[in-house]
Amino acid sequence: TYVLAVLGTLTFWYPSLSIVLVWLFALPLAAMGAWLLMARLTNRAGLRAFAAFAWMLAPPLLVALAEGRVAAVIAHLVLPWLIFSALSASRNWSRAAATGLPAAVAIASAPLLAVPLAVVWLVWLFIGGPGFVQRLLTAAPTLVLFAPLAVAQWNRGRPLALFADPGVPLASTAPDAWQLLLGFPSSLVADPSWAGGLLDAYPAVPFAAAGLLVPLFLLAILAPGSRNWRAALFGLQLLLLGFVTAAAATRFGFAHVGVESISLWPGSAQSLMWLGAVIAAAAMLAALRPRASQISAGIALAGIIL
């Protein structure tokens, strides 16, 4: 509610217009966030463009736009800014405060992200070097916003409902493990409406999709062996936490439409997973020679687009 209230004030004369603008500019905003994040990690324009297109075309974002999931779209757009700000949060108080705000927005939009981001925050807290207090206080906005809700849910006897998706419940069919790994938050088999019924006409589509995304995940897996192993390990950490969280999300349901229980939507956790894959892949590409990097990035990006 707070996130939507702030967003609505940007077009105070017609608050709903802000949502229309988010839908209109979601893809370029996603690309810009990934571009600026990669600017902190590499000075190669080609790698920044690769990350921008890969993040802009992430399946969780496209499905969230197609299904009208406002909160999930906002969380996807905010995640690169969160990492971008966190890279310099240990240096001074203002940057630490700037990190706390996108963290609060991301978790308010997708409470499911609280668990993996808390793990990342704890690791960062203790191995981030100088600036321990600044990193500690980046969690303050999130704790302040969620404390009343946590108390309310505890008093209701439903503490885990704190992780429920915000907004109006939207039903979706939980995907299989391979679909979760590829970034699809809804089952292509049971709910093929947005996929145009491709599976009915072409049963080999799942294998083709997996094959097209192999270059991206292969680059991410091989990245720890490169000279950019720190960024690669961080990306793989996000990838693993995002996948585990997405898989666990489909087992919990805190809302109902009629008598039907609505499980948590795994798309926001898959956004975190996809961001980790993009960071790790970009770290691997940055370690290659320019020509090899361009060819590898082109192959991976072509697979994502197809």
Short mmCIF file of N, CA and C in Angstrom, two decimals, residues 213-282:
data_model
loop_
_atom_site.label_atom_id
_atom_site.label_comp_id
_atom_site.label_asym_id
_atom_site.label_seq_id
_atom_site.Cartn_x
_atom_site.Cartn_y
_atom_site.Cartn_z
N LEU A 213 18.44 -21.72 -23.72
CA LEU A 213 18.94 -21.04 -22.53
C LEU A 213 20.20 -21.68 -21.96
N VAL A 214 20.63 -22.78 -22.55
CA VAL A 214 21.85 -23.43 -22.08
C VAL A 214 23.06 -22.50 -22.09
N PRO A 215 23.28 -21.69 -23.15
CA PRO A 215 24.47 -20.80 -23.14
C PRO A 215 24.50 -19.86 -21.94
N LEU A 216 23.36 -19.29 -21.57
CA LEU A 216 23.32 -18.36 -20.44
C LEU A 216 23.72 -19.07 -19.15
N PHE A 217 23.11 -20.21 -18.87
CA PHE A 217 23.39 -20.91 -17.63
C PHE A 217 24.77 -21.56 -17.64
N LEU A 218 25.24 -21.95 -18.83
CA LEU A 218 26.59 -22.52 -18.92
C LEU A 218 27.63 -21.45 -18.59
N LEU A 219 27.44 -20.25 -19.10
CA LEU A 219 28.35 -19.15 -18.76
C LEU A 219 28.33 -18.87 -17.26
N ALA A 220 27.14 -18.91 -16.67
CA ALA A 220 27.01 -18.64 -15.24
C ALA A 220 27.71 -19.71 -14.41
N ILE A 221 27.58 -20.97 -14.79
CA ILE A 221 28.18 -22.07 -14.03
C ILE A 221 29.70 -22.05 -14.14
N LEU A 222 30.21 -21.69 -15.31
CA LEU A 222 31.66 -21.69 -15.52
C LEU A 222 32.33 -20.44 -14.95
N ALA A 223 31.55 -19.43 -14.61
CA ALA A 223 32.11 -18.14 -14.21
C ALA A 223 33.03 -18.20 -12.99
N PRO A 224 32.76 -19.02 -11.95
CA PRO A 224 33.67 -19.03 -10.79
C PRO A 224 35.10 -19.41 -11.12
N GLY A 225 35.32 -20.06 -12.24
CA GLY A 225 36.67 -20.40 -12.64
C GLY A 225 37.43 -19.28 -13.31
N SER A 226 36.77 -18.14 -13.52
CA SER A 226 37.41 -17.00 -14.18
C SER A 226 38.04 -16.08 -13.15
N ARG A 227 38.70 -15.04 -13.64
CA ARG A 227 39.34 -14.10 -12.72
C ARG A 227 38.33 -13.22 -11.99
N ASN A 228 37.10 -13.18 -12.49
CA ASN A 228 36.04 -12.42 -11.82
C ASN A 228 35.22 -13.33 -10.92
N TRP A 229 35.90 -14.16 -10.15
CA TRP A 229 35.21 -15.19 -9.38
C TRP A 229 34.34 -14.61 -8.26
N ARG A 230 34.70 -13.44 -7.74
CA ARG A 230 33.88 -12.86 -6.66
C ARG A 230 32.48 -12.50 -7.17
N ALA A 231 32.45 -11.76 -8.29
CA ALA A 231 31.15 -11.41 -8.88
C ALA A 231 30.41 -12.66 -9.32
N ALA A 232 31.14 -13.66 -9.83
CA ALA A 232 30.51 -14.90 -10.27
C ALA A 232 29.87 -15.66 -9.11
N LEU A 233 30.58 -15.75 -8.01
CA LEU A 233 30.03 -16.45 -6.84
C LEU A 233 28.82 -15.72 -6.29
N PHE A 234 28.87 -14.39 -6.31
CA PHE A 234 27.71 -13.63 -5.86
C PHE A 234 26.51 -13.91 -6.76
N GLY A 235 26.74 -13.91 -8.08
CA GLY A 235 25.65 -14.20 -9.01
C GLY A 235 25.09 -15.60 -8.81
N LEU A 236 25.96 -16.58 -8.62
CA LEU A 236 25.49 -17.95 -8.39
C LEU A 236 24.74 -18.08 -7.07
N GLN A 237 25.15 -17.28 -6.08
CA GLN A 237 24.42 -17.27 -4.82
C GLN A 237 22.98 -16.80 -5.04
N LEU A 238 22.82 -15.72 -5.79
CA LEU A 238 21.47 -15.23 -6.10
C LEU A 238 20.69 -16.26 -6.91
N LEU A 239 21.36 -16.89 -7.86
CA LEU A 239 20.69 -17.89 -8.70
C LEU A 239 20.18 -19.05 -7.85
N LEU A 240 21.02 -19.58 -6.98
CA LEU A 240 20.64 -20.73 -6.16
C LEU A 240 19.53 -20.36 -5.17
N LEU A 241 19.70 -19.22 -4.49
CA LEU A 241 18.68 -18.80 -3.52
C LEU A 241 17.35 -18.52 -4.21
N GLY A 242 17.40 -17.89 -5.38
CA GLY A 242 16.17 -17.61 -6.11
C GLY A 242 15.45 -18.88 -6.52
N PHE A 243 16.21 -19.87 -7.01
CA PHE A 243 15.57 -21.13 -7.45
C PHE A 243 14.97 -21.88 -6.27
N VAL A 244 15.71 -21.99 -5.17
CA VAL A 244 15.20 -22.70 -3.99
C VAL A 244 13.95 -22.01 -3.45
N THR A 245 13.98 -20.68 -3.41
CA THR A 245 12.82 -19.94 -2.91
C THR A 245 11.62 -20.12 -3.83
N ALA A 246 11.85 -20.09 -5.14
CA ALA A 246 10.75 -20.28 -6.10
C ALA A 246 10.15 -21.68 -5.96
N ALA A 247 11.02 -22.67 -5.79
CA ALA A 247 10.51 -24.04 -5.63
C ALA A 247 9.71 -24.19 -4.34
N ALA A 248 10.17 -23.54 -3.27
CA ALA A 248 9.46 -23.63 -2.00
C ALA A 248 8.14 -22.86 -2.04
N ALA A 249 8.12 -21.78 -2.80
CA ALA A 249 6.92 -20.91 -2.83
C ALA A 249 5.69 -21.67 -3.31
N THR A 250 5.88 -22.57 -4.26
CA THR A 250 4.73 -23.28 -4.82
C THR A 250 4.10 -24.24 -3.82
N ARG A 251 4.75 -24.45 -2.66
CA ARG A 251 4.21 -25.38 -1.65
C ARG A 251 3.36 -24.67 -0.61
N PHE A 252 3.31 -23.34 -0.66
CA PHE A 252 2.59 -22.58 0.36
C PHE A 252 1.46 -21.77 -0.28
N GLY A 253 0.34 -21.72 0.42
CA GLY A 253 -0.79 -20.92 -0.04
C GLY A 253 -1.43 -20.20 1.13
N PHE A 254 -1.58 -18.89 1.01
CA PHE A 254 -2.15 -18.09 2.10
C PHE A 254 -3.38 -17.31 1.67
N ALA A 255 -3.85 -17.52 0.45
CA ALA A 255 -5.03 -16.80 -0.04
C ALA A 255 -5.95 -17.79 -0.74
N HIS A 256 -7.22 -17.40 -0.89
CA HIS A 256 -8.21 -18.25 -1.52
C HIS A 256 -9.06 -17.44 -2.50
N VAL A 257 -9.41 -18.08 -3.60
CA VAL A 257 -10.43 -17.55 -4.51
C VAL A 257 -11.56 -18.56 -4.50
N GLY A 258 -12.62 -18.22 -3.78
CA GLY A 258 -13.67 -19.21 -3.53
C GLY A 258 -13.13 -20.28 -2.61
N VAL A 259 -13.18 -21.53 -3.07
CA VAL A 259 -12.64 -22.64 -2.28
C VAL A 259 -11.25 -23.04 -2.75
N GLU A 260 -10.75 -22.37 -3.77
CA GLU A 260 -9.44 -22.72 -4.33
C GLU A 260 -8.33 -22.01 -3.58
N SER A 261 -7.34 -22.76 -3.13
CA SER A 261 -6.18 -22.19 -2.45
C SER A 261 -5.19 -21.68 -3.49
N ILE A 262 -4.70 -20.45 -3.29
CA ILE A 262 -3.78 -19.82 -4.22
C ILE A 262 -2.38 -19.89 -3.63
N SER A 263 -1.49 -20.61 -4.29
CA SER A 263 -0.11 -20.72 -3.81
C SER A 263 0.65 -19.44 -4.10
N LEU A 264 1.76 -19.26 -3.40
CA LEU A 264 2.60 -18.10 -3.64
C LEU A 264 3.11 -18.12 -5.08
N TRP A 265 3.14 -16.95 -5.69
CA TRP A 265 3.63 -16.86 -7.07
C TRP A 265 5.15 -16.86 -7.06
N PRO A 266 5.80 -17.79 -7.77
CA PRO A 266 7.26 -17.91 -7.68
C PRO A 266 8.03 -16.93 -8.56
N GLY A 267 7.32 -16.12 -9.34
CA GLY A 267 7.99 -15.28 -10.33
C GLY A 267 8.99 -14.30 -9.76
N SER A 268 8.69 -13.70 -8.60
CA SER A 268 9.62 -12.73 -8.02
C SER A 268 10.92 -13.40 -7.59
N ALA A 269 10.83 -14.61 -7.04
CA ALA A 269 12.04 -15.35 -6.69
C ALA A 269 12.81 -15.73 -7.95
N GLN A 270 12.09 -16.02 -9.03
CA GLN A 270 12.76 -16.32 -10.30
C GLN A 270 13.44 -15.08 -10.87
N SER A 271 12.89 -13.90 -10.60
CA SER A 271 13.57 -12.67 -11.01
C SER A 271 14.94 -12.58 -10.34
N LEU A 272 14.99 -12.92 -9.05
CA LEU A 272 16.27 -12.92 -8.33
C LEU A 272 17.20 -13.97 -8.94
N MET A 273 16.66 -15.13 -9.26
CA MET A 273 17.45 -16.18 -9.88
C MET A 273 18.00 -15.73 -11.23
N TRP A 274 17.15 -15.10 -12.03
CA TRP A 274 17.56 -14.64 -13.35
C TRP A 274 18.63 -13.54 -13.24
N LEU A 275 18.48 -12.65 -12.26
CA LEU A 275 19.48 -11.61 -12.06
C LEU A 275 20.83 -12.23 -11.70
N GLY A 276 20.82 -13.25 -10.85
CA GLY A 276 22.05 -13.94 -10.51
C GLY A 276 22.70 -14.58 -11.72
N ALA A 277 21.89 -15.19 -12.60
CA ALA A 277 22.44 -15.80 -13.81
C ALA A 277 23.06 -14.76 -14.72
N VAL A 278 22.40 -13.61 -14.84
CA VAL A 278 22.93 -12.55 -15.70
C VAL A 278 24.24 -12.00 -15.14
N ILE A 279 24.31 -11.78 -13.83
CA ILE A 279 25.54 -11.27 -13.21
C ILE A 279 26.69 -12.25 -13.39
N ALA A 280 26.44 -13.54 -13.12
CA ALA A 280 27.49 -14.54 -13.25
C ALA A 280 27.93 -14.69 -14.70
N ALA A 281 26.97 -14.69 -15.63
CA ALA A 281 27.32 -14.80 -17.05
C ALA A 281 28.13 -13.60 -17.50
N ALA A 282 27.74 -12.40 -17.06
CA ALA A 282 28.49 -11.19 -17.43
C ALA A 282 29.90 -11.23 -16.84
#
